[in-house]
Amino acid sequence: MADVLPLVEARLRTALGEPGARAAVTFLGTERIEVLRFQEGDIVRYATLGMSAQPMSDPTAVVADPVKGPRAELVLSVRAGIADTDKVLRPLAVLAASPQVEGLIVAPGASLDVGEPLWPGAPFTSVLVAEPGGLVEDLELDEPLDPVRFLPLLPMTPNEAAWKRVHGAQALQERWLTSGTDLRDPARRSVPLE
């Protein structure tokens, strides 16, 4: 089996350019997770590298399949210069390690919560996992491996996360769209939810 991470990094570089910085985090009992930082104009993108090394497996499975199963990396885009968003590296690595640590399958529509602000002073403690394919195309791998999907993360305020649990991801995204919410604004307020 070929190591997928060099292929994943090559896909990220093709889509986002050369990373301006990278950091690595290793959690006890997990493989190393890197977070790469890309900047294009006033947008900073943070992409994980390492989550896709192993397929995500069903938490109810007795034995994890080492080959089959969904693979993904996470991508967060924010406006530069408004907040100290570089401190998001550790929370992003925690989210990327969650399939290994907690046996989660991260998929579009899911909420991921780190239990603390994503960066100092951030009004967000969680993210909504959005549909892939827009910014970075899926990376097809040789059979029988599933493709690597690059999942965009949309920061949510605690009120938005609670509203999403009741009404669903689609309803929250429609609310953001209707309100003209700038989801890349690292200091934005919660969308009106009445």
mmCIF file with all atom_site columns, C-alpha atoms in Angstrom:
data_model
loop_
_atom_site.group_PDB
_atom_site.id
_atom_site.type_symbol
_atom_site.label_atom_id
_atom_site.label_alt_id
_atom_site.label_comp_id
_atom_site.label_asym_id
_atom_site.label_entity_id
_atom_site.label_seq_id
_atom_site.pdbx_PDB_ins_code
_atom_site.Cartn_x
_atom_site.Cartn_y
_atom_site.Cartn_z
_atom_site.occupancy
_atom_site.B_iso_or_equiv
_atom_site.pdbx_formal_charge
_atom_site.auth_seq_id
_atom_site.auth_comp_id
_atom_site.auth_asym_id
_atom_site.auth_atom_id
_atom_site.pdbx_PDB_model_num
ATOM 1   C CA . MET A 1 1   ? 0.000   0.000  0.000  1.00 0.00 ? 1   MET A CA 1
ATOM 2   C CA . ALA A 1 2   ? 1.397   3.396  -0.974 1.00 0.00 ? 2   ALA A CA 1
ATOM 3   C CA . ASP A 1 3   ? 1.731   6.045  1.727  1.00 0.00 ? 3   ASP A CA 1
ATOM 4   C CA . VAL A 1 4   ? -1.130  8.453  0.999  1.00 0.00 ? 4   VAL A CA 1
ATOM 5   C CA . LEU A 1 5   ? 0.253   11.489 2.835  1.00 0.00 ? 5   LEU A CA 1
ATOM 6   C CA . PRO A 1 6   ? 2.758   12.601 0.133  1.00 0.00 ? 6   PRO A CA 1
ATOM 7   C CA . LEU A 1 7   ? -0.101  12.418 -2.394 1.00 0.00 ? 7   LEU A CA 1
ATOM 8   C CA . VAL A 1 8   ? -2.353  14.420 -0.060 1.00 0.00 ? 8   VAL A CA 1
ATOM 9   C CA . GLU A 1 9   ? 0.312   17.089 0.458  1.00 0.00 ? 9   GLU A CA 1
ATOM 10  C CA . ALA A 1 10  ? 0.861   17.301 -3.312 1.00 0.00 ? 10  ALA A CA 1
ATOM 11  C CA . ARG A 1 11  ? -2.896  17.818 -3.839 1.00 0.00 ? 11  ARG A CA 1
ATOM 12  C CA . LEU A 1 12  ? -2.958  20.567 -1.188 1.00 0.00 ? 12  LEU A CA 1
ATOM 13  C CA . ARG A 1 13  ? 0.026   22.326 -2.820 1.00 0.00 ? 13  ARG A CA 1
ATOM 14  C CA . THR A 1 14  ? -1.600  22.099 -6.252 1.00 0.00 ? 14  THR A CA 1
ATOM 15  C CA . ALA A 1 15  ? -4.841  23.630 -4.958 1.00 0.00 ? 15  ALA A CA 1
ATOM 16  C CA . LEU A 1 16  ? -3.528  26.126 -2.392 1.00 0.00 ? 16  LEU A CA 1
ATOM 17  C CA . GLY A 1 17  ? 0.113   26.858 -3.334 1.00 0.00 ? 17  GLY A CA 1
ATOM 18  C CA . GLU A 1 18  ? 3.175   26.518 -1.137 1.00 0.00 ? 18  GLU A CA 1
ATOM 19  C CA . PRO A 1 19  ? 2.527   26.415 2.620  1.00 0.00 ? 19  PRO A CA 1
ATOM 20  C CA . GLY A 1 20  ? 3.997   29.385 4.458  1.00 0.00 ? 20  GLY A CA 1
ATOM 21  C CA . ALA A 1 21  ? 4.264   27.445 7.722  1.00 0.00 ? 21  ALA A CA 1
ATOM 22  C CA . ARG A 1 22  ? 3.597   24.030 9.195  1.00 0.00 ? 22  ARG A CA 1
ATOM 23  C CA . ALA A 1 23  ? 3.321   22.630 12.683 1.00 0.00 ? 23  ALA A CA 1
ATOM 24  C CA . ALA A 1 24  ? 3.079   19.070 13.973 1.00 0.00 ? 24  ALA A CA 1
ATOM 25  C CA . VAL A 1 25  ? 1.239   17.661 16.969 1.00 0.00 ? 25  VAL A CA 1
ATOM 26  C CA . THR A 1 26  ? 1.371   14.103 18.261 1.00 0.00 ? 26  THR A CA 1
ATOM 27  C CA . PHE A 1 27  ? -1.147  12.799 20.762 1.00 0.00 ? 27  PHE A CA 1
ATOM 28  C CA . LEU A 1 28  ? -0.540  9.714  22.886 1.00 0.00 ? 28  LEU A CA 1
ATOM 29  C CA . GLY A 1 29  ? -1.557  6.635  20.930 1.00 0.00 ? 29  GLY A CA 1
ATOM 30  C CA . THR A 1 30  ? -2.031  8.436  17.598 1.00 0.00 ? 30  THR A CA 1
ATOM 31  C CA . GLU A 1 31  ? -0.010  9.165  14.524 1.00 0.00 ? 31  GLU A CA 1
ATOM 32  C CA . ARG A 1 32  ? 1.439   12.624 13.977 1.00 0.00 ? 32  ARG A CA 1
ATOM 33  C CA . ILE A 1 33  ? -0.920  15.296 12.632 1.00 0.00 ? 33  ILE A CA 1
ATOM 34  C CA . GLU A 1 34  ? 0.496   18.296 10.797 1.00 0.00 ? 34  GLU A CA 1
ATOM 35  C CA . VAL A 1 35  ? -1.299  21.554 10.084 1.00 0.00 ? 35  VAL A CA 1
ATOM 36  C CA . LEU A 1 36  ? -0.159  23.497 7.022  1.00 0.00 ? 36  LEU A CA 1
ATOM 37  C CA . ARG A 1 37  ? -0.789  27.237 6.684  1.00 0.00 ? 37  ARG A CA 1
ATOM 38  C CA . PHE A 1 38  ? -1.445  28.759 3.269  1.00 0.00 ? 38  PHE A CA 1
ATOM 39  C CA . GLN A 1 39  ? -2.062  32.435 2.567  1.00 0.00 ? 39  GLN A CA 1
ATOM 40  C CA . GLU A 1 40  ? -3.665  33.902 -0.528 1.00 0.00 ? 40  GLU A CA 1
ATOM 41  C CA . GLY A 1 41  ? -4.326  37.638 -0.341 1.00 0.00 ? 41  GLY A CA 1
ATOM 42  C CA . ASP A 1 42  ? -6.263  38.341 2.851  1.00 0.00 ? 42  ASP A CA 1
ATOM 43  C CA . ILE A 1 43  ? -7.377  34.701 3.286  1.00 0.00 ? 43  ILE A CA 1
ATOM 44  C CA . VAL A 1 44  ? -5.454  32.241 5.455  1.00 0.00 ? 44  VAL A CA 1
ATOM 45  C CA . ARG A 1 45  ? -6.186  28.546 5.027  1.00 0.00 ? 45  ARG A CA 1
ATOM 46  C CA . TYR A 1 46  ? -5.201  25.880 7.522  1.00 0.00 ? 46  TYR A CA 1
ATOM 47  C CA . ALA A 1 47  ? -5.177  22.287 6.255  1.00 0.00 ? 47  ALA A CA 1
ATOM 48  C CA . THR A 1 48  ? -4.525  19.144 8.259  1.00 0.00 ? 48  THR A CA 1
ATOM 49  C CA . LEU A 1 49  ? -2.140  16.486 7.003  1.00 0.00 ? 49  LEU A CA 1
ATOM 50  C CA . GLY A 1 50  ? -2.195  13.075 8.686  1.00 0.00 ? 50  GLY A CA 1
ATOM 51  C CA . MET A 1 51  ? -5.872  12.415 9.336  1.00 0.00 ? 51  MET A CA 1
ATOM 52  C CA . SER A 1 52  ? -6.126  10.515 6.031  1.00 0.00 ? 52  SER A CA 1
ATOM 53  C CA . ALA A 1 53  ? -3.188  8.187  6.782  1.00 0.00 ? 53  ALA A CA 1
ATOM 54  C CA . GLN A 1 54  ? -5.676  5.638  8.131  1.00 0.00 ? 54  GLN A CA 1
ATOM 55  C CA . PRO A 1 55  ? -9.290  5.144  7.065  1.00 0.00 ? 55  PRO A CA 1
ATOM 56  C CA . MET A 1 56  ? -11.948 6.213  9.535  1.00 0.00 ? 56  MET A CA 1
ATOM 57  C CA . SER A 1 57  ? -13.764 3.184  10.876 1.00 0.00 ? 57  SER A CA 1
ATOM 58  C CA . ASP A 1 58  ? -17.218 2.540  12.253 1.00 0.00 ? 58  ASP A CA 1
ATOM 59  C CA . PRO A 1 59  ? -17.034 2.970  16.038 1.00 0.00 ? 59  PRO A CA 1
ATOM 60  C CA . THR A 1 60  ? -19.256 -0.127 16.464 1.00 0.00 ? 60  THR A CA 1
ATOM 61  C CA . ALA A 1 61  ? -16.878 -2.379 14.479 1.00 0.00 ? 61  ALA A CA 1
ATOM 62  C CA . VAL A 1 62  ? -15.012 -4.951 16.539 1.00 0.00 ? 62  VAL A CA 1
ATOM 63  C CA . VAL A 1 63  ? -11.851 -4.574 14.434 1.00 0.00 ? 63  VAL A CA 1
ATOM 64  C CA . ALA A 1 64  ? -10.949 -1.503 12.368 1.00 0.00 ? 64  ALA A CA 1
ATOM 65  C CA . ASP A 1 65  ? -10.406 -2.234 8.679  1.00 0.00 ? 65  ASP A CA 1
ATOM 66  C CA . PRO A 1 66  ? -6.860  -1.045 7.842  1.00 0.00 ? 66  PRO A CA 1
ATOM 67  C CA . VAL A 1 67  ? -7.725  -0.487 4.152  1.00 0.00 ? 67  VAL A CA 1
ATOM 68  C CA . LYS A 1 68  ? -11.401 0.305  3.524  1.00 0.00 ? 68  LYS A CA 1
ATOM 69  C CA . GLY A 1 69  ? -13.222 3.272  4.950  1.00 0.00 ? 69  GLY A CA 1
ATOM 70  C CA . PRO A 1 70  ? -13.553 7.011  4.370  1.00 0.00 ? 70  PRO A CA 1
ATOM 71  C CA . ARG A 1 71  ? -10.454 9.211  4.456  1.00 0.00 ? 71  ARG A CA 1
ATOM 72  C CA . ALA A 1 72  ? -10.407 12.953 4.964  1.00 0.00 ? 72  ALA A CA 1
ATOM 73  C CA . GLU A 1 73  ? -8.410  16.056 5.819  1.00 0.00 ? 73  GLU A CA 1
ATOM 74  C CA . LEU A 1 74  ? -9.809  19.280 7.275  1.00 0.00 ? 74  LEU A CA 1
ATOM 75  C CA . VAL A 1 75  ? -9.530  22.786 5.779  1.00 0.00 ? 75  VAL A CA 1
ATOM 76  C CA . LEU A 1 76  ? -10.353 26.015 7.638  1.00 0.00 ? 76  LEU A CA 1
ATOM 77  C CA . SER A 1 77  ? -10.377 29.396 5.826  1.00 0.00 ? 77  SER A CA 1
ATOM 78  C CA . VAL A 1 78  ? -10.385 32.740 7.695  1.00 0.00 ? 78  VAL A CA 1
ATOM 79  C CA . ARG A 1 79  ? -9.591  36.373 6.982  1.00 0.00 ? 79  ARG A CA 1
ATOM 80  C CA . ALA A 1 80  ? -6.060  37.347 7.986  1.00 0.00 ? 80  ALA A CA 1
ATOM 81  C CA . GLY A 1 81  ? -5.129  40.145 10.361 1.00 0.00 ? 81  GLY A CA 1
ATOM 82  C CA . ILE A 1 82  ? -8.373  40.306 12.379 1.00 0.00 ? 82  ILE A CA 1
ATOM 83  C CA . ALA A 1 83  ? -7.548  37.751 15.108 1.00 0.00 ? 83  ALA A CA 1
ATOM 84  C CA . ASP A 1 84  ? -4.652  35.549 16.243 1.00 0.00 ? 84  ASP A CA 1
ATOM 85  C CA . THR A 1 85  ? -5.953  32.606 14.217 1.00 0.00 ? 85  THR A CA 1
ATOM 86  C CA . ASP A 1 86  ? -2.552  30.873 14.082 1.00 0.00 ? 86  ASP A CA 1
ATOM 87  C CA . LYS A 1 87  ? -3.412  29.538 17.555 1.00 0.00 ? 87  LYS A CA 1
ATOM 88  C CA . VAL A 1 88  ? -6.012  27.305 15.814 1.00 0.00 ? 88  VAL A CA 1
ATOM 89  C CA . LEU A 1 89  ? -3.254  24.801 14.977 1.00 0.00 ? 89  LEU A CA 1
ATOM 90  C CA . ARG A 1 90  ? -3.658  22.674 18.115 1.00 0.00 ? 90  ARG A CA 1
ATOM 91  C CA . PRO A 1 91  ? -7.495  22.635 18.076 1.00 0.00 ? 91  PRO A CA 1
ATOM 92  C CA . LEU A 1 92  ? -7.388  21.634 14.378 1.00 0.00 ? 92  LEU A CA 1
ATOM 93  C CA . ALA A 1 93  ? -4.945  18.830 15.147 1.00 0.00 ? 93  ALA A CA 1
ATOM 94  C CA . VAL A 1 94  ? -7.250  17.657 17.964 1.00 0.00 ? 94  VAL A CA 1
ATOM 95  C CA . LEU A 1 95  ? -10.176 17.530 15.515 1.00 0.00 ? 95  LEU A CA 1
ATOM 96  C CA . ALA A 1 96  ? -8.067  15.687 12.938 1.00 0.00 ? 96  ALA A CA 1
ATOM 97  C CA . ALA A 1 97  ? -6.996  13.119 15.549 1.00 0.00 ? 97  ALA A CA 1
ATOM 98  C CA . SER A 1 98  ? -10.581 12.489 16.721 1.00 0.00 ? 98  SER A CA 1
ATOM 99  C CA . PRO A 1 99  ? -11.200 9.557  14.319 1.00 0.00 ? 99  PRO A CA 1
ATOM 100 C CA . GLN A 1 100 ? -8.161  7.745  15.789 1.00 0.00 ? 100 GLN A CA 1
ATOM 101 C CA . VAL A 1 101 ? -8.804  8.772  19.398 1.00 0.00 ? 101 VAL A CA 1
ATOM 102 C CA . GLU A 1 102 ? -12.594 8.579  19.606 1.00 0.00 ? 102 GLU A CA 1
ATOM 103 C CA . GLY A 1 103 ? -13.450 6.283  16.710 1.00 0.00 ? 103 GLY A CA 1
ATOM 104 C CA . LEU A 1 104 ? -15.465 8.973  14.925 1.00 0.00 ? 104 LEU A CA 1
ATOM 105 C CA . ILE A 1 105 ? -16.313 9.144  11.262 1.00 0.00 ? 105 ILE A CA 1
ATOM 106 C CA . VAL A 1 106 ? -16.110 12.813 10.274 1.00 0.00 ? 106 VAL A CA 1
ATOM 107 C CA . ALA A 1 107 ? -18.567 13.573 7.471  1.00 0.00 ? 107 ALA A CA 1
ATOM 108 C CA . PRO A 1 108 ? -20.388 16.591 5.997  1.00 0.00 ? 108 PRO A CA 1
ATOM 109 C CA . GLY A 1 109 ? -23.113 17.871 8.304  1.00 0.00 ? 109 GLY A CA 1
ATOM 110 C CA . ALA A 1 110 ? -21.290 16.816 11.475 1.00 0.00 ? 110 ALA A CA 1
ATOM 111 C CA . SER A 1 111 ? -20.457 19.186 14.321 1.00 0.00 ? 111 SER A CA 1
ATOM 112 C CA . LEU A 1 112 ? -17.029 19.000 15.932 1.00 0.00 ? 112 LEU A CA 1
ATOM 113 C CA . ASP A 1 113 ? -16.457 20.764 19.260 1.00 0.00 ? 113 ASP A CA 1
ATOM 114 C CA . VAL A 1 114 ? -13.118 21.449 20.951 1.00 0.00 ? 114 VAL A CA 1
ATOM 115 C CA . GLY A 1 115 ? -14.697 22.775 24.171 1.00 0.00 ? 115 GLY A CA 1
ATOM 116 C CA . GLU A 1 116 ? -12.688 26.004 24.133 1.00 0.00 ? 116 GLU A CA 1
ATOM 117 C CA . PRO A 1 117 ? -12.267 28.955 21.758 1.00 0.00 ? 117 PRO A CA 1
ATOM 118 C CA . LEU A 1 118 ? -10.680 27.924 18.451 1.00 0.00 ? 118 LEU A CA 1
ATOM 119 C CA . TRP A 1 119 ? -8.140  30.747 18.965 1.00 0.00 ? 119 TRP A CA 1
ATOM 120 C CA . PRO A 1 120 ? -7.735  33.398 21.699 1.00 0.00 ? 120 PRO A CA 1
ATOM 121 C CA . GLY A 1 121 ? -10.896 35.485 21.959 1.00 0.00 ? 121 GLY A CA 1
ATOM 122 C CA . ALA A 1 122 ? -12.708 33.490 19.266 1.00 0.00 ? 122 ALA A CA 1
ATOM 123 C CA . PRO A 1 123 ? -16.506 33.439 19.541 1.00 0.00 ? 123 PRO A CA 1
ATOM 124 C CA . PHE A 1 124 ? -16.398 29.834 18.238 1.00 0.00 ? 124 PHE A CA 1
ATOM 125 C CA . THR A 1 125 ? -15.770 26.545 20.065 1.00 0.00 ? 125 THR A CA 1
ATOM 126 C CA . SER A 1 126 ? -17.053 24.251 17.339 1.00 0.00 ? 126 SER A CA 1
ATOM 127 C CA . VAL A 1 127 ? -17.199 23.846 13.583 1.00 0.00 ? 127 VAL A CA 1
ATOM 128 C CA . LEU A 1 128 ? -19.693 22.541 11.054 1.00 0.00 ? 128 LEU A CA 1
ATOM 129 C CA . VAL A 1 129 ? -18.201 20.103 8.544  1.00 0.00 ? 129 VAL A CA 1
ATOM 130 C CA . ALA A 1 130 ? -19.238 21.268 5.054  1.00 0.00 ? 130 ALA A CA 1
ATOM 131 C CA . GLU A 1 131 ? -19.425 19.452 1.723  1.00 0.00 ? 131 GLU A CA 1
ATOM 132 C CA . PRO A 1 132 ? -16.054 18.814 0.028  1.00 0.00 ? 132 PRO A CA 1
ATOM 133 C CA . GLY A 1 133 ? -15.051 19.386 -3.567 1.00 0.00 ? 133 GLY A CA 1
ATOM 134 C CA . GLY A 1 134 ? -15.102 23.160 -3.899 1.00 0.00 ? 134 GLY A CA 1
ATOM 135 C CA . LEU A 1 135 ? -11.682 24.357 -2.801 1.00 0.00 ? 135 LEU A CA 1
ATOM 136 C CA . VAL A 1 136 ? -9.631  21.145 -2.982 1.00 0.00 ? 136 VAL A CA 1
ATOM 137 C CA . GLU A 1 137 ? -10.816 18.283 -5.191 1.00 0.00 ? 137 GLU A CA 1
ATOM 138 C CA . ASP A 1 138 ? -11.082 14.762 -3.771 1.00 0.00 ? 138 ASP A CA 1
ATOM 139 C CA . LEU A 1 139 ? -7.918  12.714 -4.190 1.00 0.00 ? 139 LEU A CA 1
ATOM 140 C CA . GLU A 1 140 ? -8.661  9.377  -5.858 1.00 0.00 ? 140 GLU A CA 1
ATOM 141 C CA . LEU A 1 141 ? -6.513  6.508  -4.566 1.00 0.00 ? 141 LEU A CA 1
ATOM 142 C CA . ASP A 1 142 ? -5.852  3.056  -6.026 1.00 0.00 ? 142 ASP A CA 1
ATOM 143 C CA . GLU A 1 143 ? -8.513  0.424  -5.357 1.00 0.00 ? 143 GLU A CA 1
ATOM 144 C CA . PRO A 1 144 ? -9.587  -0.717 -2.818 1.00 0.00 ? 144 PRO A CA 1
ATOM 145 C CA . LEU A 1 145 ? -8.785  2.564  -0.992 1.00 0.00 ? 145 LEU A CA 1
ATOM 146 C CA . ASP A 1 146 ? -11.493 5.201  -0.647 1.00 0.00 ? 146 ASP A CA 1
ATOM 147 C CA . PRO A 1 147 ? -10.653 8.700  -1.961 1.00 0.00 ? 147 PRO A CA 1
ATOM 148 C CA . VAL A 1 148 ? -9.358  11.391 0.389  1.00 0.00 ? 148 VAL A CA 1
ATOM 149 C CA . ARG A 1 149 ? -11.951 14.145 0.829  1.00 0.00 ? 149 ARG A CA 1
ATOM 150 C CA . PHE A 1 150 ? -10.934 17.662 1.881  1.00 0.00 ? 150 PHE A CA 1
ATOM 151 C CA . LEU A 1 151 ? -13.666 18.797 4.260  1.00 0.00 ? 151 LEU A CA 1
ATOM 152 C CA . PRO A 1 152 ? -14.166 22.550 4.780  1.00 0.00 ? 152 PRO A CA 1
ATOM 153 C CA . LEU A 1 153 ? -14.799 23.616 8.377  1.00 0.00 ? 153 LEU A CA 1
ATOM 154 C CA . LEU A 1 154 ? -17.230 26.459 9.135  1.00 0.00 ? 154 LEU A CA 1
ATOM 155 C CA . PRO A 1 155 ? -16.808 27.954 12.640 1.00 0.00 ? 155 PRO A CA 1
ATOM 156 C CA . MET A 1 156 ? -20.014 28.022 14.719 1.00 0.00 ? 156 MET A CA 1
ATOM 157 C CA . THR A 1 157 ? -20.871 30.071 17.797 1.00 0.00 ? 157 THR A CA 1
ATOM 158 C CA . PRO A 1 158 ? -22.338 28.089 20.732 1.00 0.00 ? 158 PRO A CA 1
ATOM 159 C CA . ASN A 1 159 ? -25.826 29.445 19.869 1.00 0.00 ? 159 ASN A CA 1
ATOM 160 C CA . GLU A 1 160 ? -25.455 28.371 16.234 1.00 0.00 ? 160 GLU A CA 1
ATOM 161 C CA . ALA A 1 161 ? -24.245 24.913 17.308 1.00 0.00 ? 161 ALA A CA 1
ATOM 162 C CA . ALA A 1 162 ? -27.256 24.490 19.616 1.00 0.00 ? 162 ALA A CA 1
ATOM 163 C CA . TRP A 1 163 ? -29.639 25.687 16.875 1.00 0.00 ? 163 TRP A CA 1
ATOM 164 C CA . LYS A 1 164 ? -28.012 23.292 14.375 1.00 0.00 ? 164 LYS A CA 1
ATOM 165 C CA . ARG A 1 165 ? -28.592 20.337 16.751 1.00 0.00 ? 165 ARG A CA 1
ATOM 166 C CA . VAL A 1 166 ? -32.339 21.089 16.682 1.00 0.00 ? 166 VAL A CA 1
ATOM 167 C CA . HIS A 1 167 ? -32.841 22.228 13.068 1.00 0.00 ? 167 HIS A CA 1
ATOM 168 C CA . GLY A 1 168 ? -29.994 20.500 11.192 1.00 0.00 ? 168 GLY A CA 1
ATOM 169 C CA . ALA A 1 169 ? -26.922 21.545 9.216  1.00 0.00 ? 169 ALA A CA 1
ATOM 170 C CA . GLN A 1 170 ? -28.833 22.468 6.057  1.00 0.00 ? 170 GLN A CA 1
ATOM 171 C CA . ALA A 1 171 ? -31.120 24.877 7.952  1.00 0.00 ? 171 ALA A CA 1
ATOM 172 C CA . LEU A 1 172 ? -28.132 26.604 9.581  1.00 0.00 ? 172 LEU A CA 1
ATOM 173 C CA . GLN A 1 173 ? -26.342 26.963 6.250  1.00 0.00 ? 173 GLN A CA 1
ATOM 174 C CA . GLU A 1 174 ? -29.507 28.454 4.714  1.00 0.00 ? 174 GLU A CA 1
ATOM 175 C CA . ARG A 1 175 ? -29.726 30.895 7.656  1.00 0.00 ? 175 ARG A CA 1
ATOM 176 C CA . TRP A 1 176 ? -26.100 31.949 7.059  1.00 0.00 ? 176 TRP A CA 1
ATOM 177 C CA . LEU A 1 177 ? -26.772 32.391 3.332  1.00 0.00 ? 177 LEU A CA 1
ATOM 178 C CA . THR A 1 178 ? -29.988 34.387 3.858  1.00 0.00 ? 178 THR A CA 1
ATOM 179 C CA . SER A 1 179 ? -28.204 36.692 6.330  1.00 0.00 ? 179 SER A CA 1
ATOM 180 C CA . GLY A 1 180 ? -25.173 37.184 4.060  1.00 0.00 ? 180 GLY A CA 1
ATOM 181 C CA . THR A 1 181 ? -22.887 35.865 6.821  1.00 0.00 ? 181 THR A CA 1
ATOM 182 C CA . ASP A 1 182 ? -19.143 36.134 6.130  1.00 0.00 ? 182 ASP A CA 1
ATOM 183 C CA . LEU A 1 183 ? -18.087 32.704 7.424  1.00 0.00 ? 183 LEU A CA 1
ATOM 184 C CA . ARG A 1 184 ? -14.419 33.648 6.999  1.00 0.00 ? 184 ARG A CA 1
ATOM 185 C CA . ASP A 1 185 ? -14.676 36.532 9.481  1.00 0.00 ? 185 ASP A CA 1
ATOM 186 C CA . PRO A 1 186 ? -12.851 35.280 12.609 1.00 0.00 ? 186 PRO A CA 1
ATOM 187 C CA . ALA A 1 187 ? -14.646 37.869 14.778 1.00 0.00 ? 187 ALA A CA 1
ATOM 188 C CA . ARG A 1 188 ? -18.178 37.582 13.366 1.00 0.00 ? 188 ARG A CA 1
ATOM 189 C CA . ARG A 1 189 ? -21.236 37.467 15.608 1.00 0.00 ? 189 ARG A CA 1
ATOM 190 C CA . SER A 1 190 ? -23.844 34.732 15.687 1.00 0.00 ? 190 SER A CA 1
ATOM 191 C CA . VAL A 1 191 ? -26.397 34.823 12.873 1.00 0.00 ? 191 VAL A CA 1
ATOM 192 C CA . PRO A 1 192 ? -29.942 35.840 14.010 1.00 0.00 ? 192 PRO A CA 1
ATOM 193 C CA . LEU A 1 193 ? -31.687 32.596 14.953 1.00 0.00 ? 193 LEU A CA 1
ATOM 194 C CA . GLU A 1 194 ? -35.284 33.650 15.807 1.00 0.00 ? 194 GLU A CA 1
#
